[in-house]
């Protein structure tokens, strides 16, 4: 039994769930108006524009996905993504009561931050091109398999992966069991080389160029790699002619270079006196900043539930919940709600998403001079990356779509994100600084399927 909307030849609701299943594995699935007619191409195009406030990250991402249908429910999907990112990104350092100067990641030049301002690295700029391909075909009336490959290239990052999944149909296809596996290898080649974790950032002030070059070289190592293994097990069940439900369990293991080479930490003076809570100043007359360092392995477990329910009038309610826990000490909860109003040939779909995350065990908004221990830190891992801290995210938005006919659809989606962080408020001078500025962002996506 297949759950469909009330429109003639409408898109099966089950396809959207299949896309969600594949997305968890990194499989590049489509959610187009595919007619599934042999010999035909189904194409989906989209342009996403993303913007954070306060001159932070800006991004533009065009996407094209094409699916070729063959006899016997066999399909070939090709997908191309090209995105550009610019703007400023939080470096991890804390604001200070004094102006601050930081060395650029490449070691060529520096950037200044005014007293009281959040340290943002304004050299953030990148272009990414990603290509994926997948092949889906039935083995027999009860089994379907999918195999695929993925590759993306950025200026300082190369990512490759292969994946595969197998689905088993039961109870006249009212029940689908799915198992999938993805294997990936990434090469990290940061500008200026990968910094050695918890080494001190060299600063040019009060030094000759030769002294600075020697110090900078001493903090570098060559490019590095990381490997990723993801597995997913899921069941999709048609409850009745209006309700579809899905459960997934996913496990992910990554190892290798998992540190962000562009993130740093401030060292704060915790000795009593006039500079209590200020940046620690070393004997060379410069403040102390360390490159962050994360564990070299990570294991994540996820549980995912989704239910879609179609009302008598053709409207669709869609709710999901995702729980994640990892051995870095992070747990997260995600609730996602949508309601699709059917209006003749168009529809309107409001969207709400709530995200709550705890901080990683090694998350430190800063390190104290005592923890710095004269250049021999008392801890082996530390990061001030706000994405690893305690945070709450609220996303509001809506999507409007217009269907010209059974093959062509135009859609516009607009979303707004409010993200807040919380944690250690600091001491002394530091307590008067805003250590956790909010992150607000909006994005607009225009898509056309034919």
PDB file of C-alpha atoms in Angstrom, residues 54-272:
ATOM      1  CA  UNK A  54      27.024  41.379  11.980  1.00  0.00           C
ATOM      2  CA  UNK A  55      28.905  40.795   8.698  1.00  0.00           C
ATOM      3  CA  UNK A  56      29.515  37.166   9.552  1.00  0.00           C
ATOM      4  CA  UNK A  57      29.256  34.200   7.168  1.00  0.00           C
ATOM      5  CA  UNK A  58      27.564  34.775   3.803  1.00  0.00           C
ATOM      6  CA  UNK A  59      26.979  31.887   1.398  1.00  0.00           C
ATOM      7  CA  UNK A  60      25.433  31.160  -1.981  1.00  0.00           C
ATOM      8  CA  UNK A  61      24.756  27.593  -3.092  1.00  0.00           C
ATOM      9  CA  UNK A  62      23.347  26.551  -6.478  1.00  0.00           C
ATOM     10  CA  UNK A  63      22.313  22.887  -6.790  1.00  0.00           C
ATOM     11  CA  UNK A  64      21.227  20.743  -9.707  1.00  0.00           C
ATOM     12  CA  UNK A  65      20.024  17.172  -9.342  1.00  0.00           C
ATOM     13  CA  UNK A  66      19.005  14.941 -12.246  1.00  0.00           C
ATOM     14  CA  UNK A  67      17.499  11.461 -12.114  1.00  0.00           C
ATOM     15  CA  UNK A  68      17.385   9.165 -15.141  1.00  0.00           C
ATOM     16  CA  UNK A  69      14.680   6.501 -15.012  1.00  0.00           C
ATOM     17  CA  UNK A  70      15.117   3.085 -16.605  1.00  0.00           C
ATOM     18  CA  UNK A  71      12.937   0.051 -17.055  1.00  0.00           C
ATOM     19  CA  UNK A  72      12.374  -2.082 -13.995  1.00  0.00           C
ATOM     20  CA  UNK A  73      12.410   0.760 -11.422  1.00  0.00           C
ATOM     21  CA  UNK A  74      16.126   1.357 -11.962  1.00  0.00           C
ATOM     22  CA  UNK A  75      17.398   4.923 -11.449  1.00  0.00           C
ATOM     23  CA  UNK A  76      20.591   6.903 -11.845  1.00  0.00           C
ATOM     24  CA  UNK A  77      20.918  10.135  -9.868  1.00  0.00           C
ATOM     25  CA  UNK A  78      23.585  12.783 -10.427  1.00  0.00           C
ATOM     26  CA  UNK A  79      23.947  15.846  -8.230  1.00  0.00           C
ATOM     27  CA  UNK A  80      26.200  18.893  -8.493  1.00  0.00           C
ATOM     28  CA  UNK A  81      26.640  21.537  -5.781  1.00  0.00           C
ATOM     29  CA  UNK A  82      28.841  24.631  -5.949  1.00  0.00           C
ATOM     30  CA  UNK A  83      28.894  27.040  -3.038  1.00  0.00           C
ATOM     31  CA  UNK A  84      30.880  30.090  -2.066  1.00  0.00           C
ATOM     32  CA  UNK A  85      31.391  31.364   1.470  1.00  0.00           C
ATOM     33  CA  UNK A  86      32.701  34.740   2.619  1.00  0.00           C
ATOM     34  CA  UNK A  87      32.550  36.923   5.716  1.00  0.00           C
ATOM     35  CA  UNK A  88      33.902  36.732   9.223  1.00  0.00           C
ATOM     36  CA  UNK A  89      33.903  33.716  11.530  1.00  0.00           C
ATOM     37  CA  UNK A  90      34.406  33.652  15.324  1.00  0.00           C
ATOM     38  CA  UNK A  91      38.013  32.666  16.037  1.00  0.00           C
ATOM     39  CA  UNK A  92      37.314  31.348  19.534  1.00  0.00           C
ATOM     40  CA  UNK A  93      39.281  34.074  21.350  1.00  0.00           C
ATOM     41  CA  UNK A  94      37.462  36.134  23.992  1.00  0.00           C
ATOM     42  CA  UNK A  95      36.724  39.879  23.777  1.00  0.00           C
ATOM     43  CA  UNK A  96      39.133  42.003  25.792  1.00  0.00           C
ATOM     44  CA  UNK A  97      39.259  45.417  27.459  1.00  0.00           C
ATOM     45  CA  UNK A  98      42.237  46.117  25.151  1.00  0.00           C
ATOM     46  CA  UNK A  99      42.585  46.061  21.336  1.00  0.00           C
ATOM     47  CA  UNK A 100      43.817  42.680  20.076  1.00  0.00           C
ATOM     48  CA  UNK A 101      45.938  41.603  17.099  1.00  0.00           C
ATOM     49  CA  UNK A 102      45.868  38.072  15.667  1.00  0.00           C
ATOM     50  CA  UNK A 103      48.080  36.345  13.116  1.00  0.00           C
ATOM     51  CA  UNK A 104      46.210  35.196  10.009  1.00  0.00           C
ATOM     52  CA  UNK A 105      46.020  31.381   9.581  1.00  0.00           C
ATOM     53  CA  UNK A 106      48.449  31.493   6.655  1.00  0.00           C
ATOM     54  CA  UNK A 107      51.039  33.361   8.723  1.00  0.00           C
ATOM     55  CA  UNK A 108      50.958  36.192   6.184  1.00  0.00           C
ATOM     56  CA  UNK A 109      49.767  39.328   7.914  1.00  0.00           C
ATOM     57  CA  UNK A 110      47.428  39.956  10.810  1.00  0.00           C
ATOM     58  CA  UNK A 111      44.006  41.388  11.667  1.00  0.00           C
ATOM     59  CA  UNK A 112      42.971  43.713  14.487  1.00  0.00           C
ATOM     60  CA  UNK A 113      39.963  43.615  16.815  1.00  0.00           C
ATOM     61  CA  UNK A 114      38.839  46.653  18.791  1.00  0.00           C
ATOM     62  CA  UNK A 115      38.485  46.545  22.571  1.00  0.00           C
ATOM     63  CA  UNK A 116      35.210  44.925  23.614  1.00  0.00           C
ATOM     64  CA  UNK A 117      34.506  43.461  20.155  1.00  0.00           C
ATOM     65  CA  UNK A 118      34.080  39.756  19.460  1.00  0.00           C
ATOM     66  CA  UNK A 119      37.235  38.447  17.711  1.00  0.00           C
ATOM     67  CA  UNK A 120      36.164  37.515  14.170  1.00  0.00           C
ATOM     68  CA  UNK A 121      38.557  36.152  11.574  1.00  0.00           C
ATOM     69  CA  UNK A 122      37.679  38.201   8.479  1.00  0.00           C
ATOM     70  CA  UNK A 123      39.844  36.069   6.174  1.00  0.00           C
ATOM     71  CA  UNK A 124      37.144  33.396   5.936  1.00  0.00           C
ATOM     72  CA  UNK A 125      36.608  32.681   2.241  1.00  0.00           C
ATOM     73  CA  UNK A 126      36.051  29.414   0.423  1.00  0.00           C
ATOM     74  CA  UNK A 127      34.540  27.768  -2.649  1.00  0.00           C
ATOM     75  CA  UNK A 128      33.296  24.199  -2.671  1.00  0.00           C
ATOM     76  CA  UNK A 129      32.319  21.951  -5.544  1.00  0.00           C
ATOM     77  CA  UNK A 130      30.629  18.647  -4.728  1.00  0.00           C
ATOM     78  CA  UNK A 131      29.531  15.870  -7.073  1.00  0.00           C
ATOM     79  CA  UNK A 132      27.636  12.726  -6.171  1.00  0.00           C
ATOM     80  CA  UNK A 133      26.150   9.815  -8.059  1.00  0.00           C
ATOM     81  CA  UNK A 134      23.912   6.939  -6.998  1.00  0.00           C
ATOM     82  CA  UNK A 135      22.343   3.919  -8.663  1.00  0.00           C
ATOM     83  CA  UNK A 136      19.154   2.299  -7.364  1.00  0.00           C
ATOM     84  CA  UNK A 137      17.701  -0.960  -8.645  1.00  0.00           C
ATOM     85  CA  UNK A 138      15.605  -3.867  -7.387  1.00  0.00           C
ATOM     86  CA  UNK A 139      17.245  -7.221  -6.750  1.00  0.00           C
ATOM     87  CA  UNK A 140      13.830  -8.890  -6.871  1.00  0.00           C
ATOM     88  CA  UNK A 141      10.294  -7.995  -5.770  1.00  0.00           C
ATOM     89  CA  UNK A 142      11.363  -7.940  -2.082  1.00  0.00           C
ATOM     90  CA  UNK A 143      14.779  -6.241  -2.158  1.00  0.00           C
ATOM     91  CA  UNK A 144      16.153  -2.957  -3.536  1.00  0.00           C
ATOM     92  CA  UNK A 145      19.728  -1.756  -3.343  1.00  0.00           C
ATOM     93  CA  UNK A 146      21.440   1.620  -3.767  1.00  0.00           C
ATOM     94  CA  UNK A 147      25.144   2.275  -4.310  1.00  0.00           C
ATOM     95  CA  UNK A 148      26.752   5.679  -4.600  1.00  0.00           C
ATOM     96  CA  UNK A 149      29.878   7.804  -4.483  1.00  0.00           C
ATOM     97  CA  UNK A 150      30.572  11.356  -3.342  1.00  0.00           C
ATOM     98  CA  UNK A 151      33.429  13.795  -3.745  1.00  0.00           C
ATOM     99  CA  UNK A 152      33.902  17.471  -2.860  1.00  0.00           C
ATOM    100  CA  UNK A 153      36.827  19.858  -3.104  1.00  0.00           C
ATOM    101  CA  UNK A 154      37.488  23.061  -1.232  1.00  0.00           C
ATOM    102  CA  UNK A 155      40.613  25.174  -1.224  1.00  0.00           C
ATOM    103  CA  UNK A 156      41.914  23.414   1.882  1.00  0.00           C
ATOM    104  CA  UNK A 157      39.768  20.269   2.056  1.00  0.00           C
ATOM    105  CA  UNK A 158      39.127  17.172  -0.052  1.00  0.00           C
ATOM    106  CA  UNK A 159      36.314  14.793   0.857  1.00  0.00           C
ATOM    107  CA  UNK A 160      35.495  11.425  -0.735  1.00  0.00           C
ATOM    108  CA  UNK A 161      33.008   8.718   0.202  1.00  0.00           C
ATOM    109  CA  UNK A 162      31.254   5.624  -1.088  1.00  0.00           C
ATOM    110  CA  UNK A 163      27.968   4.297   0.236  1.00  0.00           C
ATOM    111  CA  UNK A 164      25.426   1.572  -0.189  1.00  0.00           C
ATOM    112  CA  UNK A 165      22.102   0.485   1.270  1.00  0.00           C
ATOM    113  CA  UNK A 166      19.753  -2.480   1.059  1.00  0.00           C
ATOM    114  CA  UNK A 167      15.979  -2.345   1.630  1.00  0.00           C
ATOM    115  CA  UNK A 168      13.708  -5.294   2.368  1.00  0.00           C
ATOM    116  CA  UNK A 169       9.940  -5.007   1.773  1.00  0.00           C
ATOM    117  CA  UNK A 170       7.482  -6.888   3.958  1.00  0.00           C
ATOM    118  CA  UNK A 171       3.705  -7.059   4.396  1.00  0.00           C
ATOM    119  CA  UNK A 172       2.853  -6.119   0.808  1.00  0.00           C
ATOM    120  CA  UNK A 173       5.389  -3.271   1.042  1.00  0.00           C
ATOM    121  CA  UNK A 174       3.683  -1.736   4.087  1.00  0.00           C
ATOM    122  CA  UNK A 175       6.939  -2.321   5.984  1.00  0.00           C
ATOM    123  CA  UNK A 176      10.406  -1.437   4.729  1.00  0.00           C
ATOM    124  CA  UNK A 177      13.594  -2.421   6.537  1.00  0.00           C
ATOM    125  CA  UNK A 178      16.725  -0.525   5.467  1.00  0.00           C
ATOM    126  CA  UNK A 179      20.394  -0.957   6.286  1.00  0.00           C
ATOM    127  CA  UNK A 180      23.127   1.257   4.909  1.00  0.00           C
ATOM    128  CA  UNK A 181      26.854   1.909   5.180  1.00  0.00           C
ATOM    129  CA  UNK A 182      29.003   4.885   4.166  1.00  0.00           C
ATOM    130  CA  UNK A 183      32.828   5.007   4.141  1.00  0.00           C
ATOM    131  CA  UNK A 184      34.683   8.298   3.742  1.00  0.00           C
ATOM    132  CA  UNK A 185      38.215   9.655   3.682  1.00  0.00           C
ATOM    133  CA  UNK A 186      38.969  13.393   4.000  1.00  0.00           C
ATOM    134  CA  UNK A 187      42.257  15.213   3.492  1.00  0.00           C
ATOM    135  CA  UNK A 188      42.718  18.390   5.531  1.00  0.00           C
ATOM    136  CA  UNK A 189      45.282  20.831   4.103  1.00  0.00           C
ATOM    137  CA  UNK A 190      44.825  24.176   5.927  1.00  0.00           C
ATOM    138  CA  UNK A 191      46.286  27.414   4.640  1.00  0.00           C
ATOM    139  CA  UNK A 192      49.764  27.697   6.151  1.00  0.00           C
ATOM    140  CA  UNK A 193      49.723  24.064   7.302  1.00  0.00           C
ATOM    141  CA  UNK A 194      47.866  22.397  10.175  1.00  0.00           C
ATOM    142  CA  UNK A 195      48.752  23.965  13.530  1.00  0.00           C
ATOM    143  CA  UNK A 196      49.980  21.702  16.330  1.00  0.00           C
ATOM    144  CA  UNK A 197      47.250  21.448  18.945  1.00  0.00           C
ATOM    145  CA  UNK A 198      47.646  23.721  21.993  1.00  0.00           C
ATOM    146  CA  UNK A 199      50.779  25.337  20.597  1.00  0.00           C
ATOM    147  CA  UNK A 200      51.048  29.112  21.044  1.00  0.00           C
ATOM    148  CA  UNK A 201      49.982  31.387  18.169  1.00  0.00           C
ATOM    149  CA  UNK A 202      53.077  33.396  17.069  1.00  0.00           C
ATOM    150  CA  UNK A 203      52.619  37.173  16.960  1.00  0.00           C
ATOM    151  CA  UNK A 204      54.818  39.503  14.942  1.00  0.00           C
ATOM    152  CA  UNK A 205      54.962  42.361  17.463  1.00  0.00           C
ATOM    153  CA  UNK A 206      58.339  42.896  19.149  1.00  0.00           C
ATOM    154  CA  UNK A 207      60.065  40.354  16.818  1.00  0.00           C
ATOM    155  CA  UNK A 208      62.061  40.345  13.627  1.00  0.00           C
ATOM    156  CA  UNK A 209      60.590  38.682  10.541  1.00  0.00           C
ATOM    157  CA  UNK A 210      63.110  35.834  10.894  1.00  0.00           C
ATOM    158  CA  UNK A 211      62.137  35.226  14.508  1.00  0.00           C
ATOM    159  CA  UNK A 212      58.452  35.232  13.608  1.00  0.00           C
ATOM    160  CA  UNK A 213      58.954  32.852  10.645  1.00  0.00           C
ATOM    161  CA  UNK A 214      60.890  30.445  12.852  1.00  0.00           C
ATOM    162  CA  UNK A 215      58.184  30.486  15.535  1.00  0.00           C
ATOM    163  CA  UNK A 216      55.403  30.040  12.978  1.00  0.00           C
ATOM    164  CA  UNK A 217      57.134  27.074  11.326  1.00  0.00           C
ATOM    165  CA  UNK A 218      57.558  25.426  14.713  1.00  0.00           C
ATOM    166  CA  UNK A 219      53.762  25.388  15.208  1.00  0.00           C
ATOM    167  CA  UNK A 220      53.009  23.663  11.880  1.00  0.00           C
ATOM    168  CA  UNK A 221      52.662  20.120  10.649  1.00  0.00           C
ATOM    169  CA  UNK A 222      51.844  18.792   7.198  1.00  0.00           C
ATOM    170  CA  UNK A 223      48.342  18.035   5.923  1.00  0.00           C
ATOM    171  CA  UNK A 224      46.383  15.369   7.718  1.00  0.00           C
ATOM    172  CA  UNK A 225      43.523  12.943   7.089  1.00  0.00           C
ATOM    173  CA  UNK A 226      40.431  11.649   8.778  1.00  0.00           C
ATOM    174  CA  UNK A 227      38.271   8.626   8.069  1.00  0.00           C
ATOM    175  CA  UNK A 228      34.531   8.308   8.614  1.00  0.00           C
ATOM    176  CA  UNK A 229      32.296   5.250   8.891  1.00  0.00           C
ATOM    177  CA  UNK A 230      28.515   5.712   9.098  1.00  0.00           C
ATOM    178  CA  UNK A 231      25.910   3.000   9.424  1.00  0.00           C
ATOM    179  CA  UNK A 232      22.130   3.280   9.491  1.00  0.00           C
ATOM    180  CA  UNK A 233      19.353   0.852  10.308  1.00  0.00           C
ATOM    181  CA  UNK A 234      15.754   1.898   9.779  1.00  0.00           C
ATOM    182  CA  UNK A 235      12.182   0.756   9.511  1.00  0.00           C
ATOM    183  CA  UNK A 236       9.407   2.574   7.663  1.00  0.00           C
ATOM    184  CA  UNK A 237       5.855   1.488   8.408  1.00  0.00           C
ATOM    185  CA  UNK A 238       2.570   2.420   6.753  1.00  0.00           C
ATOM    186  CA  UNK A 239       0.259   2.630   9.772  1.00  0.00           C
ATOM    187  CA  UNK A 240      -2.921   3.202   7.752  1.00  0.00           C
ATOM    188  CA  UNK A 241      -3.950   4.944   4.559  1.00  0.00           C
ATOM    189  CA  UNK A 242      -3.186   8.358   6.116  1.00  0.00           C
ATOM    190  CA  UNK A 243      -0.240   7.728   8.409  1.00  0.00           C
ATOM    191  CA  UNK A 244       3.357   6.863   7.701  1.00  0.00           C
ATOM    192  CA  UNK A 245       6.000   6.379  10.400  1.00  0.00           C
ATOM    193  CA  UNK A 246       9.761   5.891  10.363  1.00  0.00           C
ATOM    194  CA  UNK A 247      12.389   4.937  12.955  1.00  0.00           C
ATOM    195  CA  UNK A 248      16.143   5.053  12.372  1.00  0.00           C
ATOM    196  CA  UNK A 249      19.215   4.241  14.400  1.00  0.00           C
ATOM    197  CA  UNK A 250      22.523   5.586  13.172  1.00  0.00           C
ATOM    198  CA  UNK A 251      26.072   5.136  14.373  1.00  0.00           C
ATOM    199  CA  UNK A 252      29.038   7.169  13.167  1.00  0.00           C
ATOM    200  CA  UNK A 253      32.740   6.753  13.882  1.00  0.00           C
ATOM    201  CA  UNK A 254      35.400   9.229  12.770  1.00  0.00           C
ATOM    202  CA  UNK A 255      39.131   9.211  13.433  1.00  0.00           C
ATOM    203  CA  UNK A 256      42.184  11.239  12.485  1.00  0.00           C
ATOM    204  CA  UNK A 257      42.483  15.032  12.355  1.00  0.00           C
ATOM    205  CA  UNK A 258      39.181  16.264  13.849  1.00  0.00           C
ATOM    206  CA  UNK A 259      40.481  19.647  15.049  1.00  0.00           C
ATOM    207  CA  UNK A 260      39.424  22.921  13.405  1.00  0.00           C
ATOM    208  CA  UNK A 261      42.771  24.379  12.281  1.00  0.00           C
ATOM    209  CA  UNK A 262      41.422  27.964  12.353  1.00  0.00           C
ATOM    210  CA  UNK A 263      40.122  28.046  15.946  1.00  0.00           C
ATOM    211  CA  UNK A 264      42.084  29.395  18.939  1.00  0.00           C
ATOM    212  CA  UNK A 265      41.683  29.979  22.700  1.00  0.00           C
ATOM    213  CA  UNK A 266      42.568  32.954  24.878  1.00  0.00           C
ATOM    214  CA  UNK A 267      44.703  32.562  28.008  1.00  0.00           C
ATOM    215  CA  UNK A 268      43.263  34.657  30.860  1.00  0.00           C
ATOM    216  CA  UNK A 269      45.327  35.966  33.768  1.00  0.00           C
ATOM    217  CA  UNK A 270      43.911  34.492  37.009  1.00  0.00           C
ATOM    218  CA  UNK A 271      46.546  35.970  39.338  1.00  0.00           C
ATOM    219  CA  UNK A 272      45.181  38.539  41.764  1.00  0.00           C
TER     220      UNK A 272
END
